[in-house]
Short mmCIF file of C-alpha atoms in Angstrom, two decimals:
data_model
loop_
_atom_site.label_atom_id
_atom_site.label_comp_id
_atom_site.label_asym_id
_atom_site.label_seq_id
_atom_site.Cartn_x
_atom_site.Cartn_y
_atom_site.Cartn_z
CA MET A 796 11.41 -8.31 -39.07
CA LEU A 797 9.60 -5.46 -37.33
CA PRO A 798 6.76 -3.65 -39.19
CA LEU A 799 8.16 -0.97 -41.39
CA TYR A 800 6.19 1.74 -39.60
CA TYR A 801 8.00 0.97 -36.39
CA ARG A 802 11.46 1.11 -37.84
CA ARG A 803 13.32 4.25 -36.66
CA PRO A 804 31.42 -26.26 -34.47
CA GLN A 805 30.51 -25.86 -30.98
CA LEU A 806 27.65 -28.34 -30.32
CA THR A 807 24.93 -27.18 -28.09
CA PRO A 808 22.76 -29.94 -26.54
CA PHE A 809 19.12 -29.45 -25.70
CA HIS A 810 18.21 -30.81 -22.30
CA ALA A 811 14.88 -31.79 -20.94
CA LYS A 812 12.17 -29.17 -21.03
CA LYS A 813 12.86 -27.96 -17.52
CA GLN A 814 16.58 -27.86 -17.96
CA ARG A 815 17.07 -26.37 -21.46
CA ARG A 816 19.71 -23.64 -21.58
CA LEU A 817 20.33 -20.75 -23.87
CA LEU A 818 22.60 -21.09 -26.88
CA THR A 819 25.10 -18.60 -25.49
CA ASP A 820 28.85 -18.31 -25.78
CA SER A 821 28.70 -20.61 -28.81
CA ILE A 822 31.61 -20.92 -31.27
CA TRP A 823 30.76 -20.31 -34.94
CA GLU A 824 33.07 -22.39 -37.08
CA ILE A 825 33.98 -22.35 -40.77
CA PRO A 826 33.65 -25.95 -41.97
CA VAL A 827 36.56 -27.36 -43.99
CA SER A 828 34.20 -29.61 -45.87
CA ALA A 829 30.46 -29.86 -46.67
CA PRO A 830 28.73 -30.64 -43.37
CA LYS A 831 26.51 -33.69 -42.93
CA ILE A 832 23.19 -33.15 -41.13
CA ARG A 833 21.53 -35.94 -39.10
CA LEU A 834 18.00 -36.36 -37.83
CA THR A 835 17.30 -34.39 -34.66
CA GLU A 836 19.97 -31.84 -35.68
CA ALA A 837 19.63 -28.36 -36.97
CA HIS A 838 22.37 -26.33 -38.63
CA ILE A 839 22.52 -22.55 -38.53
CA TRP A 840 24.74 -20.53 -40.91
CA ARG A 841 25.69 -16.95 -40.11
CA ILE A 842 26.29 -14.78 -43.17
CA PRO A 843 28.08 -11.37 -43.13
CA LEU A 844 26.03 -9.31 -45.55
CA ASP A 845 28.49 -6.45 -46.05
CA GLU A 846 31.36 -8.61 -47.44
CA VAL A 847 31.38 -7.74 -51.14
CA ALA A 848 33.84 -10.31 -52.40
CA GLY A 849 32.04 -12.80 -54.58
CA VAL A 850 28.85 -10.68 -55.06
CA ASP A 851 28.93 -11.07 -58.88
CA ALA A 852 28.97 -14.91 -58.50
CA HIS A 853 26.07 -14.72 -56.09
CA HIS A 854 24.12 -12.51 -58.54
CA ALA A 855 24.76 -14.98 -61.32
CA ASN A 856 23.27 -17.80 -59.23
CA LEU A 857 20.06 -15.95 -58.51
CA SER A 858 16.89 -16.69 -60.49
CA THR A 859 15.58 -14.14 -63.01
CA ASP A 860 12.93 -13.08 -60.51
CA GLU A 861 15.50 -12.68 -57.76
CA GLN A 862 17.83 -10.63 -59.97
CA THR A 863 14.83 -8.40 -60.91
CA ARG A 864 13.98 -7.88 -57.23
CA ALA A 865 17.60 -6.99 -56.40
CA ARG A 866 17.61 -4.29 -59.13
CA ARG A 867 14.44 -2.78 -57.67
CA PHE A 868 16.08 -1.72 -54.40
CA HIS A 869 16.68 2.03 -54.30
CA SER A 870 19.60 1.56 -51.97
CA ARG A 871 22.68 -0.07 -53.33
CA GLN A 872 23.49 -1.38 -49.88
CA HIS A 873 20.11 -3.09 -49.64
CA ALA A 874 20.50 -4.61 -53.12
CA LEU A 875 23.91 -6.03 -52.22
CA ARG A 876 22.68 -7.42 -48.94
CA TYR A 877 19.74 -9.03 -50.69
CA THR A 878 22.06 -10.56 -53.27
CA VAL A 879 24.48 -11.83 -50.71
CA ALA A 880 21.74 -13.35 -48.48
CA HIS A 881 19.92 -15.12 -51.27
CA GLY A 882 23.09 -16.16 -53.14
CA MET A 883 24.52 -17.69 -49.94
CA LEU A 884 21.20 -19.38 -49.25
CA ARG A 885 21.50 -21.11 -52.61
CA ARG A 886 25.16 -22.13 -52.04
CA ILE A 887 24.31 -23.48 -48.60
CA LEU A 888 21.29 -25.51 -49.76
CA SER A 889 23.40 -26.79 -52.70
CA THR A 890 25.81 -28.46 -50.21
CA TYR A 891 22.98 -30.42 -48.65
CA THR A 892 20.96 -31.30 -51.81
CA GLY A 893 23.67 -31.89 -54.35
CA VAL A 894 21.79 -29.54 -56.70
CA SER A 895 23.75 -26.71 -58.12
CA ALA A 896 23.06 -23.30 -56.55
CA ARG A 897 21.82 -21.85 -59.85
CA ALA A 898 19.56 -24.87 -60.60
CA LEU A 899 17.68 -24.77 -57.24
CA THR A 900 14.01 -23.76 -57.66
CA PHE A 901 11.62 -22.55 -54.92
CA ALA A 902 7.90 -22.39 -54.38
CA ARG A 903 5.79 -20.77 -51.64
CA SER A 904 3.29 -22.36 -49.32
CA GLU A 905 -0.24 -21.08 -48.88
CA PHE A 906 1.06 -18.56 -46.25
CA GLY A 907 4.18 -17.55 -48.22
CA LYS A 908 6.89 -19.74 -46.67
CA PRO A 909 9.52 -20.73 -49.36
CA TYR A 910 10.43 -24.41 -49.84
CA LEU A 911 12.43 -26.39 -52.37
CA SER A 912 10.26 -27.38 -55.27
CA GLN A 913 12.33 -29.70 -57.46
CA VAL A 914 13.34 -32.03 -54.68
CA GLU A 915 10.48 -34.19 -53.33
CA GLU A 916 10.04 -34.12 -49.54
CA THR A 917 10.41 -37.89 -49.50
CA ASP A 918 13.81 -37.59 -51.23
CA SER A 919 16.78 -38.09 -48.93
CA ARG A 920 18.23 -34.90 -50.37
CA TYR A 921 15.31 -32.83 -49.24
CA VAL A 922 15.97 -30.25 -46.50
CA HIS A 923 13.76 -27.79 -44.63
CA PHE A 924 15.21 -24.26 -44.40
CA ASN A 925 14.56 -20.73 -43.33
CA LEU A 926 16.29 -17.46 -43.97
CA SER A 927 16.32 -14.25 -41.88
CA HIS A 928 18.37 -11.12 -42.13
CA SER A 929 18.65 -7.88 -40.19
CA ALA A 930 21.16 -5.04 -40.63
CA ASP A 931 24.45 -6.76 -41.75
CA ILE A 932 23.74 -10.28 -40.59
CA ALA A 933 21.73 -13.13 -42.14
CA LEU A 934 20.99 -16.56 -40.74
CA VAL A 935 20.06 -19.66 -42.61
CA ALA A 936 18.60 -22.61 -40.64
CA VAL A 937 18.47 -26.15 -42.05
CA SER A 938 16.85 -29.31 -40.84
CA VAL A 939 16.10 -32.72 -42.33
CA SER A 940 13.59 -33.86 -39.71
CA GLY A 941 10.89 -31.22 -40.04
CA ASN A 942 9.92 -27.60 -40.26
CA VAL A 943 12.31 -24.92 -38.97
CA GLY A 944 12.25 -21.19 -38.43
CA VAL A 945 14.90 -18.71 -37.59
CA ASP A 946 14.89 -14.96 -36.85
CA VAL A 947 17.45 -12.34 -36.17
CA GLU A 948 16.87 -8.82 -35.05
CA PHE A 949 19.20 -5.86 -34.81
CA TRP A 950 18.63 -3.79 -31.71
CA ARG A 951 17.36 -0.55 -33.29
CA ASP A 952 17.35 2.38 -30.94
CA ASN A 953 14.39 4.06 -32.58
CA VAL A 954 11.87 1.37 -31.54
CA ARG A 955 9.43 2.23 -28.83
CA HIS A 956 9.59 -1.09 -27.24
CA LEU A 957 6.66 -0.94 -24.79
CA GLU A 958 4.36 0.72 -27.34
CA VAL A 959 5.09 -1.94 -29.95
CA ALA A 960 4.67 -4.69 -27.35
CA GLU A 961 1.27 -3.32 -26.33
CA ARG A 962 0.10 -3.76 -29.93
CA PHE A 963 1.63 -7.07 -30.86
CA PHE A 964 2.64 -9.01 -27.71
CA SER A 965 0.39 -11.21 -25.59
CA VAL A 966 -0.81 -10.07 -22.24
CA ALA A 967 1.67 -12.31 -20.37
CA GLU A 968 4.54 -11.07 -22.51
CA ARG A 969 3.57 -7.39 -22.04
CA GLN A 970 3.52 -7.94 -18.31
CA ALA A 971 6.92 -9.60 -18.35
CA LEU A 972 8.40 -6.76 -20.42
CA ARG A 973 6.90 -4.02 -18.19
CA ALA A 974 8.48 -5.85 -15.23
CA LEU A 975 11.85 -4.94 -16.71
CA GLY A 976 10.98 -1.24 -16.98
CA GLY A 977 13.59 -0.07 -14.53
CA ASN A 978 16.45 -1.21 -16.72
CA VAL A 979 16.63 0.11 -20.26
CA TYR A 980 19.15 -2.50 -21.41
CA ASN A 981 17.00 -5.37 -20.09
CA VAL A 982 13.87 -3.89 -21.74
CA THR A 983 15.66 -3.63 -25.12
CA ARG A 984 17.15 -7.11 -24.84
CA GLY A 985 13.84 -8.55 -23.57
CA PHE A 986 11.86 -6.89 -26.41
CA PHE A 987 14.13 -8.04 -29.25
CA SER A 988 14.56 -11.54 -27.70
CA GLY A 989 10.78 -11.82 -27.49
CA TRP A 990 10.27 -10.50 -31.04
CA SER A 991 12.85 -12.85 -32.63
CA ARG A 992 11.38 -15.84 -30.70
CA LYS A 993 7.88 -15.03 -31.84
CA GLU A 994 8.99 -14.59 -35.45
CA ALA A 995 10.96 -17.83 -35.42
CA TYR A 996 7.98 -19.75 -34.06
CA LEU A 997 5.63 -18.34 -36.71
CA LYS A 998 8.06 -18.99 -39.50
CA ALA A 999 8.57 -22.59 -38.28
CA SER A 1000 4.81 -23.16 -38.13
CA GLY A 1001 4.57 -21.84 -41.74
CA LEU A 1002 1.58 -19.65 -40.83
CA GLY A 1003 3.43 -16.28 -40.61
CA ILE A 1004 1.60 -13.37 -38.99
CA SER A 1005 -1.75 -14.33 -40.54
CA ARG A 1006 -2.97 -15.56 -37.22
CA GLY A 1007 -1.57 -12.69 -35.26
CA LEU A 1008 1.15 -12.56 -32.59
CA ASP A 1009 -0.76 -12.46 -29.37
CA HIS A 1010 -2.31 -15.91 -29.21
CA PHE A 1011 0.90 -17.48 -27.92
CA ASP A 1012 3.53 -16.73 -25.22
CA VAL A 1013 7.25 -16.91 -25.37
CA SER A 1014 9.88 -16.31 -22.68
CA LEU A 1015 11.62 -12.98 -22.94
CA GLU A 1016 13.24 -12.27 -19.57
CA PRO A 1017 16.99 -11.89 -20.08
CA THR A 1018 17.89 -14.73 -17.68
CA ALA A 1019 15.14 -17.18 -18.97
CA PRO A 1020 15.80 -19.98 -21.40
CA ALA A 1021 14.16 -19.47 -24.92
CA SER A 1022 10.89 -21.37 -24.90
CA ILE A 1023 7.36 -21.47 -26.09
CA LEU A 1024 5.22 -21.25 -22.93
CA ALA A 1025 1.73 -21.61 -24.43
CA ASP A 1026 -0.22 -21.39 -27.62
CA ARG A 1027 -3.91 -20.92 -27.11
CA ARG A 1028 -4.69 -22.09 -30.69
CA ASP A 1029 -2.44 -25.14 -30.51
CA THR A 1030 -2.33 -26.88 -27.18
CA GLN A 1031 0.30 -29.33 -28.44
CA ALA A 1032 2.79 -26.59 -29.49
CA VAL A 1033 4.91 -26.73 -26.40
CA THR A 1034 5.81 -30.36 -27.00
CA ARG A 1035 5.75 -30.20 -30.83
CA TRP A 1036 8.43 -27.57 -31.11
CA GLU A 1037 11.88 -26.81 -29.66
CA MET A 1038 13.09 -23.23 -29.27
CA ALA A 1039 16.57 -21.91 -28.43
CA ASN A 1040 18.44 -18.63 -28.35
CA VAL A 1041 21.14 -18.08 -30.89
CA ASP A 1042 24.04 -15.80 -29.93
CA VAL A 1043 25.10 -14.02 -33.09
CA GLY A 1044 26.91 -11.07 -31.55
CA ALA A 1045 26.44 -7.91 -29.49
CA GLY A 1046 23.44 -5.76 -30.43
CA TYR A 1047 21.44 -8.68 -31.97
CA SER A 1048 18.86 -11.14 -30.80
CA ALA A 1049 18.11 -14.32 -32.60
CA ALA A 1050 16.20 -17.56 -32.09
CA ILE A 1051 15.62 -20.88 -33.80
CA VAL A 1052 12.45 -23.05 -33.60
CA ALA A 1053 12.45 -26.58 -35.01
CA THR A 1054 10.38 -29.67 -34.94
CA ALA A 1055 10.89 -31.71 -31.79
CA PRO A 1056 12.91 -33.68 -30.84
CA LEU A 1057 15.95 -31.51 -31.44
CA SER A 1058 19.13 -32.74 -29.82
CA VAL A 1059 22.02 -30.68 -31.33
CA VAL A 1060 22.44 -27.39 -33.10
CA ARG A 1061 25.60 -26.87 -35.10
CA LEU A 1062 26.77 -23.32 -35.78
CA TYR A 1063 28.65 -22.33 -38.94
CA ASP A 1064 30.10 -19.12 -40.26
CA ALA A 1065 29.72 -18.64 -44.00
CA SER A 1066 32.42 -16.27 -45.18
CA LEU A 1067 32.20 -14.94 -48.76
CA ASN A 1068 35.98 -15.20 -48.91
CA ASP A 1069 35.98 -18.92 -48.19
CA THR A 1070 34.58 -20.91 -51.12
CA SER A 1071 36.21 -24.21 -50.27
CA SER A 1072 33.34 -25.65 -48.35
CA VAL A 1073 30.20 -23.72 -49.25
#
């Protein structure tokens, strides 16, 4: 997510590094049964946060700490969105682990990334996951082969794109964004594409923003495939991670980063009105 002070299934294959393509025009499907995930796959679930059906059930599945946090929101809309996002996260993870949504427990890494705490990483039921939400959409990414990060960003019209980029983007990224300066739409799309890709990479690595945002480069040109171009603190990053764009709808940018190799991403819609499979 952007800093607060700046706020105003279709299967998609990954090709060789030079031939990878964006995850565009993808079909989000509602599964009829609990999906099975294989090695070198990632699953992404899209959650509509403003559907209120089933909110009480989601609230009941939250931990005491999560329920307390939900009550602390001053805005009812923000409280409901938090409840839906975290309630659906629990339901989704329950389908992979076999642990009931209410019984799932989480811990945080040294840098604050949540992970499942009552299922050992060596257990076949263990999954890596990541949650992101912006405006009325949340995404949950799931992998069994290694760390994963996902980020979604709503295109806010009160963000001064070039000013924010000057502070947080790398030199190469700032140059690429300025090169789009003659087209407002391309600058907006380029900025939020870049931001979501950078966030997804940091979340996958588990380091968050503790090491800053400008030591690595991602692609952000509207016609360029999503990719990690360089990391000056990790020379193996380009081959260690796979990155791809995720098309969640007009006015949003999103990206996933997962441990390589990643061959297939499956896209699922999680509807609050459909409880048969999730």
